Amino acid sequence: MISKVLVANRGEIAIRIFHTLREMGIRSVAVYTEVDSRSLHVRSADESARVENYLNTNEILRAAAETGADAIHPGYGFLSENGAFAEACEQAKLTFIGPRPQTIRRMGDKLESKRVMKEAGVPVVPTWDGEPPASAYPVLVKAVGGGGGKGMRLVEQPGDLNEAKAAASREAAKAFNDDRVFVEKYIRNPRHIEFQVFGDTLGSVVHIFERECSIQRRHQKVVEETPSPAVSPELRAKMGAAAVAAAQAVGYIGAGTVEFILSPDGQFYFLEMNTRLQVEHPVTEMTTGLDLVREQINVANGKPLSIKQTDLRQSGHALECRIYAEVPEENFRPDTGPIAVYRPPTGPGIRLDSGIEQNSEVGFHYDPMLVKLIIWAPTREASIERMQRALSEFVLLGVRNNMEFLHRVVSHADFKAGKIDTHFLERHAELRKPITNDVPLEALLAASLSSSDSRGARTTNGTTMTFDDVWQSGAWRNS
Amino acid sequence: MTGRELHWRIQERDIVVRVEEANGNGVLRVNDRAVPFVVRDKTSSGGWLEIDGRNHQFFVSRTANHVAVWIDGHTYVLERIEKGRLLEAASTEHSSGEIRALMPGKVLRVDVKAGDTVAEHQTVVIMESMKMETSLTAPRAGKVTSVHCKPGQTVDMGEILAVIQS
């Protein structure tokens, strides 16, 4: 049985995993790089070990050996979908909490994963090597070697295909050293619907319902929820069965997510499979009462899944907002600095997965996500009201962030009506800016009173000066 | 009562505020309105105030020339300005015209060399941080006395990249 887990990750997910380990009586080890030495996650585990880099397999294995860990939890991102890392853990006789290395490799290859799905009878977005039929348009030319929008071109009509392929190929060669491109059907106004799946070592696979993640910016998710307002019970059964078939096709072990796109006509297509725990897993936990990390550890210990498909039920509605250290009003530029005031919301139906606290230093080295704010309520409408309340009660000062933007997003009539798709944020670009420039009197007063405070402002070189000192000294002289 | 005048910029709008206060009681003057207020509690990170008959809890956080205020469920970011001009970040009060990196990142382009004359707002250095490009400009017209960076160089936040004498 696993007795000590090293979490090869940082921030909120590391802390979240430590919580479950503690509940299960399993010792925990945090790893940290130099810039993270004072981060909250380091203090949240039983032990900690310094590493040069979260992405360095040798460093992680060395830390595991030094601390006597017998298992590794990779979290999400970093090494979580690295087949070579999973294999190295096995070779070092460490239990890798996740699927087998060959599963990670297979699902990590975009073309291979689609081939596997097609064989398993899971619908995939139609692709062509050569020329698609005229009826298939519009189509997307995409790079084989990578994503993120590079080497991608939208083609509305057959006449434009060759030029688009040439341009995409040139871009792909530069970005991925691989000029191969393929053509895929373009789904207009798609919704991103993903299914949580879970498999154990005895061959059982279940799905734990869907999450809708359509509110995205540049392929980065911002708001997620479950259940999806676009998924009827019949569609859920069909997509769930497809997700289970997908997982079974590769003998999936552990937690995974099958991502689909849902087109407005009700057709769904496999997009990709993520062989790890997802950032947005809390919304699934809130509506099912499950602890997915606990299930991961039980499966890694060889135990059967504690849940049967026929027993699984969802209750109520869960919404998650990702709070980022970004300034939407200034084109989402990142911000850094110390958290001066941190007062998260409390009350019924609120869960916070946070990597920061008062005085935490937010840097630029890692992902700018600060906190996940997760809300549960009996209905979707009530969950939106609760999210509005929670966002407005959350005081987070010192680092600019997107909370006001998130409030505007969930308050938008189309969001409330469930009229969303992956182009929502582009379509409603006005949401970046506040609705009004007006600042109420009390805010002006609060700012002005605080600027008279003798404690003064911190300068960029760390000395403290009051606005009074500076005003009087004439240093703000016009030249 | 001690009175002070503060100039704020909020999203391209400038507002002038006069605050007179003694022992927690005071008057706020904005746009020809005179509004009495009471400060019920104040610490360096916030407090309670009563204005227009209502109680408001607030929190504040300050950097060199920005104030972030949370009050009644909203966060406002105000910039301190002096009579219509943005106050420079405090670093410039030590020596005028220091162009500093606003974020850690990489220098992409240096558009000036020592001896060049620059105009107010002229681009001096272009930097990249977390995939965003930022242009650093001359706060006022002057002459470039020294350049301390080159393209491709990684810099920390606050590092001096060039100095301009006005």
XYZ file of C-alpha atoms in Angstrom:
645
model
C 0.000 0.000 0.000
C 1.160 3.509 -0.784
C 2.501 5.156 2.336
C 4.252 8.314 1.142
C 3.385 10.329 -1.967
C 5.602 12.923 -3.589
C 3.481 15.424 -5.508
C 5.468 16.479 -8.564
C 3.664 19.775 -8.881
C 3.040 23.106 -7.188
C 0.393 25.663 -6.251
C -3.267 24.893 -5.703
C -3.276 21.358 -7.118
C -0.424 20.229 -4.899
C -2.272 21.589 -1.865
C -5.517 19.952 -2.959
C -3.783 16.569 -3.257
C -2.133 16.995 0.167
C -5.597 17.419 1.732
C -6.711 13.966 0.566
C -3.416 12.328 1.463
C -3.756 13.654 4.984
C -7.311 12.324 5.223
C -6.085 8.907 4.110
C -3.206 8.883 6.597
C -0.630 8.918 3.798
C 2.533 11.004 4.255
C 3.067 13.785 1.739
C 6.145 15.325 0.142
C 6.150 18.701 -1.630
C 8.830 19.673 -4.110
C 9.834 23.249 -4.838
C 12.205 25.265 -6.974
C 14.203 28.176 -5.653
C 11.665 30.791 -6.675
C 8.929 28.776 -4.956
C 10.800 28.270 -1.684
C 8.342 30.446 0.263
C 5.221 29.281 -1.584
C 2.180 28.020 0.276
C 2.276 24.513 -1.182
C 5.705 23.850 0.323
C 4.383 24.412 3.818
C 1.266 22.372 3.201
C 2.888 18.932 3.020
C 4.505 16.839 5.748
C 7.929 17.103 4.130
C 9.500 19.054 1.315
C 12.457 18.679 -1.023
C 14.163 21.198 -3.230
C 14.409 20.475 -6.965
C 15.990 22.397 -9.812
C 12.968 22.180 -12.051
C 9.482 20.642 -11.846
C 10.006 19.216 -15.342
C 13.238 17.379 -14.618
C 12.637 13.646 -14.211
C 15.987 12.975 -12.533
C 15.375 15.739 -10.010
C 11.944 14.408 -9.114
C 13.238 10.847 -8.761
C 16.157 12.041 -6.648
C 13.770 13.892 -4.342
C 11.629 10.755 -4.069
C 14.642 8.633 -3.186
C 15.874 11.125 -0.606
C 12.514 11.381 1.122
C 11.611 7.714 0.841
C 8.437 8.357 -1.138
C 6.915 5.223 -2.655
C 4.510 6.930 -5.040
C 4.362 10.001 -7.278
C 1.273 12.072 -8.028
C 1.982 14.251 -11.068
C -1.014 16.610 -10.749
C -1.836 18.304 -14.069
C 0.516 19.948 -16.573
C 4.253 19.488 -15.918
C 5.113 15.769 -16.206
C 1.577 14.411 -15.851
C 1.231 13.415 -19.517
C 4.836 12.458 -20.075
C 5.038 8.741 -20.883
C 8.789 8.662 -20.358
C 8.371 10.083 -16.866
C 5.702 7.523 -15.958
C 8.018 4.799 -17.196
C 10.983 6.184 -15.254
C 8.861 6.105 -12.088
C 8.003 2.462 -12.700
C 11.638 1.619 -13.290
C 12.535 3.335 -10.020
C 9.937 1.105 -8.303
C 7.694 4.067 -7.566
C 3.956 3.860 -8.064
C 2.952 6.429 -10.658
C -0.561 7.580 -9.764
C -2.046 7.603 -13.231
C -2.455 5.377 -16.287
C 0.249 3.142 -17.742
C 3.065 4.756 -19.760
C 1.900 3.212 -23.023
C -1.607 4.624 -22.505
C -0.174 8.082 -21.908
C 1.893 7.823 -25.076
C -0.945 6.565 -27.231
C -3.414 9.219 -26.151
C -0.756 11.921 -26.371
C -0.417 11.361 -30.113
C -3.284 13.248 -31.751
C -3.468 11.118 -34.852
C -3.058 7.821 -33.008
C -5.719 8.682 -30.433
C -8.216 9.486 -33.174
C -7.406 6.197 -34.908
C -8.024 4.311 -31.675
C -11.340 6.099 -31.208
C -12.505 5.418 -34.739
C -11.815 1.721 -34.238
C -13.783 1.782 -30.984
C -16.754 3.319 -32.758
C -16.398 6.701 -31.074
C -17.329 9.544 -33.457
C -14.345 11.672 -34.419
C -14.131 14.910 -36.336
C -13.768 13.818 -39.956
C -10.294 14.358 -41.370
C -8.785 14.024 -44.809
C -5.239 13.736 -46.093
C -6.152 14.934 -49.528
C -9.122 16.965 -50.645
C -12.347 16.927 -48.688
C -15.631 16.832 -50.599
C -17.239 20.227 -51.263
C -20.031 19.407 -48.822
C -17.538 19.126 -45.956
C -16.622 22.823 -46.002
C -15.767 24.904 -44.023
C -12.633 22.996 -43.012
C -9.568 23.626 -40.897
C -6.015 22.949 -42.023
C -4.073 21.843 -38.940
C -0.508 20.897 -38.109
C 0.228 17.263 -37.267
C 3.097 18.198 -34.962
C 1.421 20.550 -32.519
C -1.409 22.855 -31.590
C -2.047 26.169 -29.924
C -3.321 27.660 -33.167
C 0.017 27.417 -34.980
C -0.087 26.000 -38.491
C -3.862 26.371 -38.516
C -5.992 27.937 -41.247
C -9.730 28.161 -41.721
C -10.863 27.460 -45.291
C -14.381 28.400 -46.353
C -14.288 27.174 -49.926
C -12.503 24.506 -51.964
C -10.686 27.076 -54.122
C -8.738 28.379 -51.143
C -7.521 25.023 -49.907
C -4.138 24.723 -51.603
C -2.908 28.136 -50.556
C -4.080 27.581 -46.996
C -2.240 24.254 -46.870
C 0.969 25.860 -48.131
C 0.809 28.691 -45.604
C -0.051 26.393 -42.714
C 2.733 24.036 -43.688
C 5.331 26.836 -43.641
C 4.137 27.978 -40.195
C 4.115 24.424 -38.852
C 7.662 23.804 -40.075
C 8.834 26.870 -38.148
C 6.868 26.119 -34.991
C 7.251 22.336 -34.683
C 10.000 21.378 -37.125
C 7.353 19.306 -38.866
C 5.634 20.672 -41.950
C 2.916 18.007 -42.109
C -0.646 19.259 -42.151
C -4.036 17.601 -42.393
C -7.569 18.791 -43.058
C -10.335 18.553 -40.495
C -14.005 19.451 -40.592
C -14.637 22.817 -38.965
C -17.479 22.882 -36.509
C -19.003 26.340 -36.157
C -19.916 27.536 -32.659
C -18.915 24.313 -30.945
C -19.381 23.630 -27.269
C -16.586 21.982 -25.335
C -18.073 19.060 -23.413
C -15.735 16.682 -21.624
C -16.478 13.499 -19.713
C -14.694 12.369 -16.573
C -13.794 8.695 -16.822
C -12.275 6.335 -14.310
C -10.829 2.860 -14.754
C -9.414 0.354 -12.306
C -6.871 -2.437 -12.614
C -9.646 -5.019 -12.768
C -10.979 -3.653 -16.052
C -13.976 -1.653 -14.831
C -14.534 1.711 -16.426
C -17.160 4.290 -15.516
C -17.923 7.813 -16.612
C -18.666 10.429 -13.975
C -20.696 12.760 -16.159
C -19.740 15.782 -18.168
C -18.267 19.211 -17.643
C -18.906 22.084 -20.010
C -15.815 24.233 -20.560
C -16.928 26.457 -23.422
C -15.926 29.756 -21.818
C -12.334 29.906 -23.057
C -9.872 32.515 -24.121
C -7.166 31.467 -26.566
C -7.796 27.834 -25.674
C -7.380 28.604 -21.966
C -10.467 27.668 -19.933
C -11.926 30.372 -17.721
C -15.312 29.117 -16.477
C -16.454 25.492 -16.216
C -19.668 23.875 -15.031
C -21.615 20.694 -14.600
C -24.126 19.579 -15.704
C -23.987 21.172 -19.149
C -27.128 23.115 -20.038
C -26.814 21.688 -23.567
C -26.782 18.007 -22.610
C -30.083 16.197 -22.256
C -30.298 12.870 -20.390
C -30.369 11.031 -23.729
C -27.312 12.836 -25.052
C -25.550 12.282 -21.731
C -26.138 8.555 -22.000
C -24.823 8.472 -25.595
C -21.751 10.629 -24.914
C -21.066 8.844 -21.642
C -21.156 5.488 -23.395
C -18.754 6.819 -26.041
C -16.399 8.116 -23.338
C -16.426 4.731 -21.597
C -15.814 2.954 -24.916
C -12.875 5.280 -25.525
C -11.357 4.478 -22.125
C -11.979 0.765 -22.504
C -10.364 0.772 -25.954
C -7.045 1.614 -24.325
C -7.495 -0.311 -21.084
C -7.561 2.919 -19.141
C -6.482 2.906 -15.507
C -7.066 5.847 -13.172
C -8.624 9.246 -13.787
C -8.946 10.548 -17.320
C -11.003 12.965 -19.342
C -12.443 12.449 -22.809
C -12.964 15.777 -24.564
C -15.679 16.171 -27.166
C -16.957 19.021 -29.240
C -20.700 19.322 -29.532
C -21.986 20.985 -32.655
C -25.210 23.015 -32.671
C -26.980 20.233 -34.588
C -26.458 17.855 -31.673
C -23.606 15.820 -33.199
C -20.625 15.201 -30.980
C -17.059 14.365 -31.953
C -14.009 13.144 -30.049
C -11.353 15.824 -29.720
C -8.709 14.362 -27.432
C -8.164 12.412 -24.236
C -6.312 13.819 -21.227
C -4.618 11.116 -19.227
C -4.587 12.945 -15.918
C -6.737 14.791 -13.405
C -8.111 18.029 -14.899
C -7.944 21.500 -13.401
C -11.750 21.660 -13.321
C -12.285 18.310 -11.559
C -13.804 20.027 -8.463
C -17.112 20.686 -10.206
C -17.512 16.927 -10.673
C -16.647 16.349 -7.024
C -19.142 18.948 -5.818
C -22.073 17.387 -7.687
C -21.260 13.765 -6.874
C -19.725 13.904 -3.411
C -16.706 11.972 -4.702
C -13.062 12.659 -3.908
C -11.354 11.892 -7.207
C -7.855 11.965 -5.708
C -8.920 9.363 -3.150
C -10.238 7.212 -5.996
C -6.937 7.684 -7.856
C -4.970 6.420 -4.869
C -7.297 3.472 -4.299
C -6.944 2.458 -7.949
C -3.162 2.894 -7.746
C -3.247 0.528 -4.751
C -4.973 -2.047 -6.940
C -8.385 -1.669 -5.327
C -11.545 -1.858 -7.418
C -13.518 1.306 -8.141
C -15.797 2.156 -5.232
C -18.553 3.225 -7.604
C -20.721 1.481 -10.173
C -22.141 3.321 -13.171
C -25.685 2.512 -12.048
C -25.051 4.067 -8.633
C -23.602 7.313 -9.930
C -25.829 10.365 -9.593
C -25.340 14.087 -9.929
C -26.976 16.491 -7.544
C -27.430 20.209 -8.100
C -25.130 22.402 -10.168
C -21.487 23.395 -9.829
C -19.647 26.312 -11.409
C -15.939 27.059 -11.336
C -14.233 30.364 -12.083
C -10.474 30.485 -12.577
C -8.988 33.577 -10.995
C -5.897 34.627 -12.907
C -3.266 37.299 -12.216
C -4.211 39.033 -15.450
C -5.666 42.400 -16.358
C -8.496 41.900 -18.869
C -8.884 45.674 -19.259
C -5.300 45.855 -20.517
C -5.463 43.013 -23.037
C -5.058 40.369 -20.336
C -1.482 41.326 -19.559
C -0.077 39.432 -16.581
C 0.543 41.077 -13.220
C 2.938 40.167 -10.442
C 3.613 41.255 -6.886
C 2.760 40.486 -3.260
C -0.826 39.748 -2.229
C -1.562 42.656 0.070
C -5.110 41.762 1.100
C -6.558 38.265 0.786
C -10.050 37.682 2.159
C -11.803 34.847 0.354
C -15.596 34.468 0.490
C -17.222 32.085 2.936
C -20.660 30.613 3.414
C -22.700 27.774 2.021
C -21.736 26.065 -1.217
C -18.289 27.646 -1.572
C -15.071 25.763 -2.217
C -11.727 27.452 -2.755
C -8.721 25.693 -4.247
C -6.035 28.283 -3.727
C -2.295 28.346 -4.170
C -1.869 31.680 -2.426
C -2.592 33.492 0.816
C -1.976 36.894 2.374
C 1.550 38.113 1.568
C 2.165 35.415 -1.056
C 4.488 36.646 -3.769
C 3.030 36.126 -7.235
C 5.814 35.848 -9.800
C 5.989 35.369 -13.532
C 7.714 32.010 -13.676
C 4.650 29.796 -13.631
C 1.028 29.722 -14.664
C -0.801 32.903 -13.578
C -3.741 31.024 -12.041
C -4.153 32.110 -8.429
C -7.334 30.535 -7.131
C -10.166 28.312 -8.324
C -13.483 29.500 -6.943
C -16.013 26.677 -7.059
C -19.668 27.069 -6.235
C -22.367 24.503 -5.640
C -26.083 25.278 -5.525
C -29.263 23.292 -6.165
C -29.871 24.809 -9.614
C -27.847 26.530 -12.326
C -29.605 29.804 -11.647
C -28.835 29.615 -7.942
C -25.217 28.702 -8.655
C -24.826 31.821 -10.807
C -26.297 33.976 -8.030
C -23.966 32.352 -5.538
C -20.938 32.844 -7.842
C -21.860 36.523 -8.264
C -22.050 36.839 -4.494
C -18.786 34.971 -3.895
C -16.860 36.979 -6.490
C -18.105 40.266 -5.067
C -17.211 39.264 -1.510
C -13.714 38.101 -2.441
C -11.120 40.759 -1.567
C -7.898 40.153 -3.474
C -5.650 43.188 -3.647
C -1.988 43.653 -4.462
C -1.993 41.784 -7.745
C -4.331 42.769 -10.565
C -6.725 39.962 -11.412
C -9.733 39.011 -13.510
C -12.451 38.818 -10.841
C -14.450 41.811 -12.058
C -14.271 40.339 -15.583
C -15.486 36.948 -14.298
C -18.409 38.672 -12.588
C -19.395 40.323 -15.864
C -19.113 36.988 -17.700
C -21.398 35.024 -15.395
C -23.827 37.964 -15.229
C -24.223 38.180 -18.990
C -27.706 37.348 -20.263
C -26.368 34.775 -22.738
C -24.366 33.011 -20.058
C -27.389 32.939 -17.780
C -29.449 31.503 -20.617
C -26.830 28.848 -21.287
C -26.283 30.294 -24.766
C -22.553 29.677 -24.820
C -19.951 28.139 -27.096
C -16.179 28.351 -27.448
C -16.440 31.740 -29.201
C -18.391 33.352 -26.354
C -15.561 35.526 -25.073
C -14.547 36.679 -28.565
C -18.125 37.488 -29.391
C -18.528 39.481 -26.185
C -15.177 41.248 -26.200
C -16.799 44.228 -24.467
C -16.819 42.127 -21.275
C -13.124 42.943 -20.791
C -13.921 46.486 -19.831
C -16.048 47.625 -16.901
C -19.578 48.629 -17.838
C -19.044 52.130 -16.544
C -16.138 54.446 -15.784
C -17.926 55.843 -12.766
C -16.246 55.436 -9.432
C -18.560 55.894 -6.466
C -17.805 58.597 -3.908
C -17.028 56.109 -1.205
C -14.318 54.477 -3.339
C -12.725 57.858 -4.037
C -12.868 58.630 -0.358
C -11.357 55.300 0.663
C -8.508 55.748 -1.826
C -7.898 59.344 -0.769
C -7.941 58.597 2.952
C -5.487 55.785 2.450
C -3.154 57.947 0.479
C -2.835 60.221 3.476
C -1.838 57.304 5.648
C 1.575 57.842 7.194
C 2.651 54.259 6.396
C 3.120 55.365 2.827
C 3.620 53.541 -0.423
C 6.276 50.992 -1.274
C 8.614 52.143 -3.960
C 9.972 49.779 -6.559
C 13.355 49.684 -4.856
C 11.794 48.750 -1.538
C 12.191 51.982 0.427
C 9.088 53.411 2.001
C 7.999 56.924 1.344
C 4.764 58.611 2.207
C 2.919 60.560 -0.411
C 3.295 63.521 1.962
C 7.107 63.233 2.033
C 7.283 62.972 -1.680
C 4.848 65.820 -2.267
C 6.756 68.139 0.021
C 10.202 67.187 -1.146
C 9.379 68.469 -4.606
C 10.582 65.257 -6.173
C 7.475 65.147 -8.366
C 8.580 68.362 -9.970
C 7.571 69.023 -13.531
C 10.648 69.209 -15.700
C -9.105 70.437 9.670
C -6.220 69.388 7.455
C -7.133 69.444 3.816
C -5.436 67.823 0.911
C -6.050 67.764 -2.786
C -5.573 64.573 -4.740
C -5.726 64.022 -8.467
C -6.880 60.600 -9.591
C -7.021 58.967 -12.983
C -9.485 56.116 -13.478
C -9.585 54.577 -16.941
C -8.573 57.731 -18.792
C -10.841 59.988 -16.714
C -9.278 62.493 -14.340
C -10.983 63.402 -11.059
C -9.882 65.998 -8.527
C -10.758 65.315 -4.912
C -10.370 67.465 -1.812
C -10.470 65.741 1.544
C -10.705 67.640 4.833
C -10.603 65.531 7.941
C -10.057 65.837 11.682
C -10.604 63.187 14.340
C -12.513 60.923 12.014
C -14.977 63.531 10.790
C -14.607 65.226 7.469
C -15.865 66.541 4.164
C -15.177 65.166 0.702
C -15.355 67.627 -2.177
C -15.741 66.299 -5.714
C -17.251 68.015 -8.752
C -18.745 70.886 -6.741
C -20.322 68.500 -4.244
C -19.422 68.661 -0.573
C -20.196 65.368 1.151
C -19.704 64.837 4.883
C -18.223 61.564 6.084
C -17.175 59.751 9.227
C -14.240 57.384 9.442
C -15.248 54.661 11.880
C -12.061 52.609 11.637
C -8.895 52.779 9.607
C -5.818 50.561 9.366
C -3.151 50.397 6.711
C -5.158 47.836 4.760
C -8.652 49.214 5.074
C -11.421 50.324 7.376
C -15.006 51.447 7.782
C -16.469 54.694 6.664
C -19.864 56.295 6.650
C -20.785 58.563 3.803
C -24.146 59.689 2.446
C -25.780 57.921 5.376
C -24.449 54.458 4.517
C -21.742 52.311 6.073
C -19.042 50.895 3.843
C -16.301 48.445 4.689
C -13.271 48.879 2.474
C -9.821 47.432 1.810
C -6.919 49.104 0.050
C -3.571 48.186 -1.322
C -1.041 50.575 -2.747
C 1.911 50.351 -5.069
C 4.035 53.335 -5.999
C 1.370 55.211 -7.931
C -1.670 52.926 -7.972
C -4.274 52.333 -5.333
C -6.568 49.317 -5.503
C -9.755 49.738 -3.484
C -12.299 47.051 -2.696
C -15.595 48.479 -1.526
C -19.153 47.142 -1.677
C -18.246 44.129 -3.757
C -16.241 45.909 -6.424
C -12.559 46.547 -6.938
C -11.379 49.844 -8.429
C -7.854 50.669 -9.497
C -6.964 54.354 -9.372
C -3.793 56.043 -10.539
C -2.410 59.011 -8.694
C -1.611 61.921 -10.965
C -0.247 65.398 -10.459
C -2.287 68.141 -12.024
C -3.145 66.219 -15.166
C 0.083 64.236 -15.579
C 0.684 60.673 -14.463
C 3.000 60.557 -11.472
C 6.072 58.598 -12.429
C 6.709 55.340 -10.633
C 8.558 56.203 -7.430
C 11.858 55.006 -8.789
C 12.174 58.135 -10.868
C 12.207 60.380 -7.826
C 15.755 59.304 -7.159
C 17.005 60.276 -10.558
C 14.693 61.542 -13.241
C 14.315 59.567 -16.459
C 15.334 56.078 -15.366
C 13.647 53.665 -17.746
C 13.015 50.529 -15.744
C 11.625 47.126 -16.713
C 7.996 47.018 -15.508
C 7.931 43.226 -15.461
C 10.614 40.566 -15.573
C 11.183 39.486 -19.152
C 13.320 39.792 -22.226
C 14.488 42.847 -24.133
C 13.379 42.611 -27.755
C 14.548 45.914 -29.205
C 16.525 48.946 -28.083
C 15.606 51.962 -30.181
C 18.104 54.466 -28.784
C 21.792 54.826 -27.999
C 23.715 57.127 -25.670
C 23.681 60.675 -26.978
C 20.325 60.413 -28.784
C 17.701 63.075 -28.220
C 14.260 61.706 -27.408
C 10.784 63.225 -27.360
C 8.219 62.694 -24.597
C 6.536 59.288 -25.041
C 9.079 58.159 -27.619
C 9.701 54.414 -27.509
C 13.048 53.608 -25.906
C 12.963 49.852 -25.329
C 10.546 47.089 -26.328
C 10.300 44.149 -23.932
C 8.537 40.833 -23.903
C 7.138 39.110 -20.817
C 4.861 36.072 -20.741
C 4.260 36.427 -24.465
C 3.138 40.085 -24.220
C 5.082 42.955 -25.755
C 5.495 46.192 -23.830
C 6.932 49.466 -25.129
C 8.853 51.500 -22.552
C 8.748 55.170 -23.408
C 10.540 58.350 -22.370
C 8.531 60.084 -19.609
C 9.635 63.461 -20.907
C 11.828 64.864 -23.641
C 15.552 64.700 -23.033
C 18.831 63.114 -23.976
C 19.819 59.487 -23.499
C 22.770 59.470 -21.120
C 23.245 55.700 -21.011
C 21.793 52.404 -22.213
C 22.086 49.345 -19.972
C 20.577 46.544 -22.002
C 20.687 44.846 -25.361
C 18.283 42.774 -27.431
C 17.941 39.214 -26.187
C 18.900 40.077 -22.636
C 16.761 38.777 -19.747
C 15.968 41.426 -17.143
C 14.342 41.540 -13.710
C 11.459 43.794 -12.757
C 12.805 47.200 -11.805
C 16.124 46.825 -13.587
C 17.342 50.043 -15.172
C 17.418 49.673 -18.944
C 18.310 53.232 -19.965
C 18.700 56.664 -18.399
C 17.376 59.856 -19.894
C 18.331 63.269 -18.667
C 15.743 65.992 -18.999
